[in-house]
């Protein structure tokens, strides 16, 4: 997955700047992001604090790790079934 140029803290700061009354187009121009990216950030991080964003990131990382572990276990399970299912 491509890494963002902005950290969660910076994204939340940009969103707060827009909430303070600055026009969305001005915020996007100042920080060099498209309006689509801004609204995607707003959908994901809107109303969050920095600590909540960090917790979300940690949970997403843990979820990805667990999904990889499950995929490995399922692959091992299929390999063992194929091995035991063969006639000698």
PDB file of C-alpha atoms in Angstrom:
ATOM      1  CA  UNK A   1       0.000   0.000   0.000  1.00  0.00           C
ATOM      2  CA  UNK A   2       1.290   3.442  -0.905  1.00  0.00           C
ATOM      3  CA  UNK A   3       2.395   5.568   2.012  1.00  0.00           C
ATOM      4  CA  UNK A   4       0.826   8.984   2.431  1.00  0.00           C
ATOM      5  CA  UNK A   5       2.880  12.165   2.470  1.00  0.00           C
ATOM      6  CA  UNK A   6       0.919  13.242   5.509  1.00  0.00           C
ATOM      7  CA  UNK A   7       0.748  11.682   8.949  1.00  0.00           C
ATOM      8  CA  UNK A   8      -2.539  11.221  10.766  1.00  0.00           C
ATOM      9  CA  UNK A   9      -1.726  14.230  12.939  1.00  0.00           C
ATOM     10  CA  UNK A  10      -1.176  16.430   9.884  1.00  0.00           C
ATOM     11  CA  UNK A  11      -4.379  15.205   8.230  1.00  0.00           C
ATOM     12  CA  UNK A  12      -6.407  15.981  11.353  1.00  0.00           C
ATOM     13  CA  UNK A  13      -4.775  19.413  11.492  1.00  0.00           C
ATOM     14  CA  UNK A  14      -5.797  20.080   7.884  1.00  0.00           C
ATOM     15  CA  UNK A  15      -9.354  18.981   8.608  1.00  0.00           C
ATOM     16  CA  UNK A  16      -9.524  21.211  11.697  1.00  0.00           C
ATOM     17  CA  UNK A  17      -8.264  24.117   9.619  1.00  0.00           C
ATOM     18  CA  UNK A  18     -11.229  23.690   7.265  1.00  0.00           C
ATOM     19  CA  UNK A  19     -13.629  23.314  10.203  1.00  0.00           C
ATOM     20  CA  UNK A  20     -12.365  26.633  11.577  1.00  0.00           C
ATOM     21  CA  UNK A  21     -13.886  28.418   8.604  1.00  0.00           C
ATOM     22  CA  UNK A  22     -11.280  28.390   5.839  1.00  0.00           C
ATOM     23  CA  UNK A  23     -12.691  27.446   2.433  1.00  0.00           C
ATOM     24  CA  UNK A  24     -12.094  23.859   1.366  1.00  0.00           C
ATOM     25  CA  UNK A  25     -10.537  24.881  -1.946  1.00  0.00           C
ATOM     26  CA  UNK A  26      -8.120  27.201  -0.109  1.00  0.00           C
ATOM     27  CA  UNK A  27      -7.072  24.457   2.315  1.00  0.00           C
ATOM     28  CA  UNK A  28      -6.549  22.007  -0.555  1.00  0.00           C
ATOM     29  CA  UNK A  29      -4.496  24.510  -2.535  1.00  0.00           C
ATOM     30  CA  UNK A  30      -2.371  25.490   0.471  1.00  0.00           C
ATOM     31  CA  UNK A  31      -1.464  21.892   1.318  1.00  0.00           C
ATOM     32  CA  UNK A  32      -1.257  20.574  -2.239  1.00  0.00           C
ATOM     33  CA  UNK A  33      -4.004  17.956  -2.095  1.00  0.00           C
ATOM     34  CA  UNK A  34      -7.007  17.405  -4.317  1.00  0.00           C
ATOM     35  CA  UNK A  35     -10.515  18.005  -3.093  1.00  0.00           C
ATOM     36  CA  UNK A  36     -11.257  14.291  -3.572  1.00  0.00           C
ATOM     37  CA  UNK A  37      -8.402  13.420  -1.238  1.00  0.00           C
ATOM     38  CA  UNK A  38      -9.612  15.983   1.269  1.00  0.00           C
ATOM     39  CA  UNK A  39     -13.132  14.559   1.333  1.00  0.00           C
ATOM     40  CA  UNK A  40     -11.764  11.014   1.598  1.00  0.00           C
ATOM     41  CA  UNK A  41      -9.771  12.117   4.634  1.00  0.00           C
ATOM     42  CA  UNK A  42     -12.848  13.829   6.033  1.00  0.00           C
ATOM     43  CA  UNK A  43     -14.864  10.617   5.682  1.00  0.00           C
ATOM     44  CA  UNK A  44     -12.151   8.614   7.411  1.00  0.00           C
ATOM     45  CA  UNK A  45     -10.815  10.998  10.051  1.00  0.00           C
ATOM     46  CA  UNK A  46     -13.643  13.523  10.454  1.00  0.00           C
ATOM     47  CA  UNK A  47     -14.347  14.276  14.114  1.00  0.00           C
ATOM     48  CA  UNK A  48     -11.375  12.285  15.425  1.00  0.00           C
ATOM     49  CA  UNK A  49      -8.680  13.348  17.823  1.00  0.00           C
ATOM     50  CA  UNK A  50      -5.034  12.477  17.258  1.00  0.00           C
ATOM     51  CA  UNK A  51      -5.150   9.731  19.901  1.00  0.00           C
ATOM     52  CA  UNK A  52      -8.173   8.141  18.233  1.00  0.00           C
ATOM     53  CA  UNK A  53      -6.396   8.200  14.867  1.00  0.00           C
ATOM     54  CA  UNK A  54      -3.359   6.488  16.387  1.00  0.00           C
ATOM     55  CA  UNK A  55      -5.603   3.834  17.925  1.00  0.00           C
ATOM     56  CA  UNK A  56      -7.327   3.306  14.571  1.00  0.00           C
ATOM     57  CA  UNK A  57      -3.940   2.865  12.868  1.00  0.00           C
ATOM     58  CA  UNK A  58      -2.839   0.336  15.507  1.00  0.00           C
ATOM     59  CA  UNK A  59      -6.066  -1.633  15.117  1.00  0.00           C
ATOM     60  CA  UNK A  60      -5.715  -1.650  11.320  1.00  0.00           C
ATOM     61  CA  UNK A  61      -2.136  -2.928  11.607  1.00  0.00           C
ATOM     62  CA  UNK A  62      -3.193  -5.652  14.033  1.00  0.00           C
ATOM     63  CA  UNK A  63      -6.089  -6.632  11.761  1.00  0.00           C
ATOM     64  CA  UNK A  64      -3.742  -6.951   8.772  1.00  0.00           C
ATOM     65  CA  UNK A  65      -1.368  -9.127  10.813  1.00  0.00           C
ATOM     66  CA  UNK A  66      -4.219 -11.412  11.913  1.00  0.00           C
ATOM     67  CA  UNK A  67      -5.468 -11.727   8.326  1.00  0.00           C
ATOM     68  CA  UNK A  68      -1.993 -12.793   7.175  1.00  0.00           C
ATOM     69  CA  UNK A  69      -1.814 -15.350   9.989  1.00  0.00           C
ATOM     70  CA  UNK A  70      -5.224 -16.752   9.033  1.00  0.00           C
ATOM     71  CA  UNK A  71      -4.235 -17.009   5.366  1.00  0.00           C
ATOM     72  CA  UNK A  72      -1.030 -18.867   6.297  1.00  0.00           C
ATOM     73  CA  UNK A  73      -2.944 -21.269   8.547  1.00  0.00           C
ATOM     74  CA  UNK A  74      -5.513 -21.957   5.834  1.00  0.00           C
ATOM     75  CA  UNK A  75      -2.739 -22.603   3.313  1.00  0.00           C
ATOM     76  CA  UNK A  76      -1.051 -25.041   5.701  1.00  0.00           C
ATOM     77  CA  UNK A  77      -4.400 -26.752   6.281  1.00  0.00           C
ATOM     78  CA  UNK A  78      -4.964 -27.250   2.552  1.00  0.00           C
ATOM     79  CA  UNK A  79      -1.419 -28.582   2.098  1.00  0.00           C
ATOM     80  CA  UNK A  80      -1.902 -31.105   4.921  1.00  0.00           C
ATOM     81  CA  UNK A  81      -5.237 -32.263   3.503  1.00  0.00           C
ATOM     82  CA  UNK A  82      -3.662 -32.777   0.095  1.00  0.00           C
ATOM     83  CA  UNK A  83      -0.789 -34.716   1.639  1.00  0.00           C
ATOM     84  CA  UNK A  84      -3.011 -36.946   3.769  1.00  0.00           C
ATOM     85  CA  UNK A  85      -5.570 -37.461   1.028  1.00  0.00           C
ATOM     86  CA  UNK A  86      -3.134 -39.116  -1.386  1.00  0.00           C
ATOM     87  CA  UNK A  87      -2.997 -42.890  -1.687  1.00  0.00           C
ATOM     88  CA  UNK A  88       0.372 -44.481  -0.988  1.00  0.00           C
TER      89      UNK A  88
END
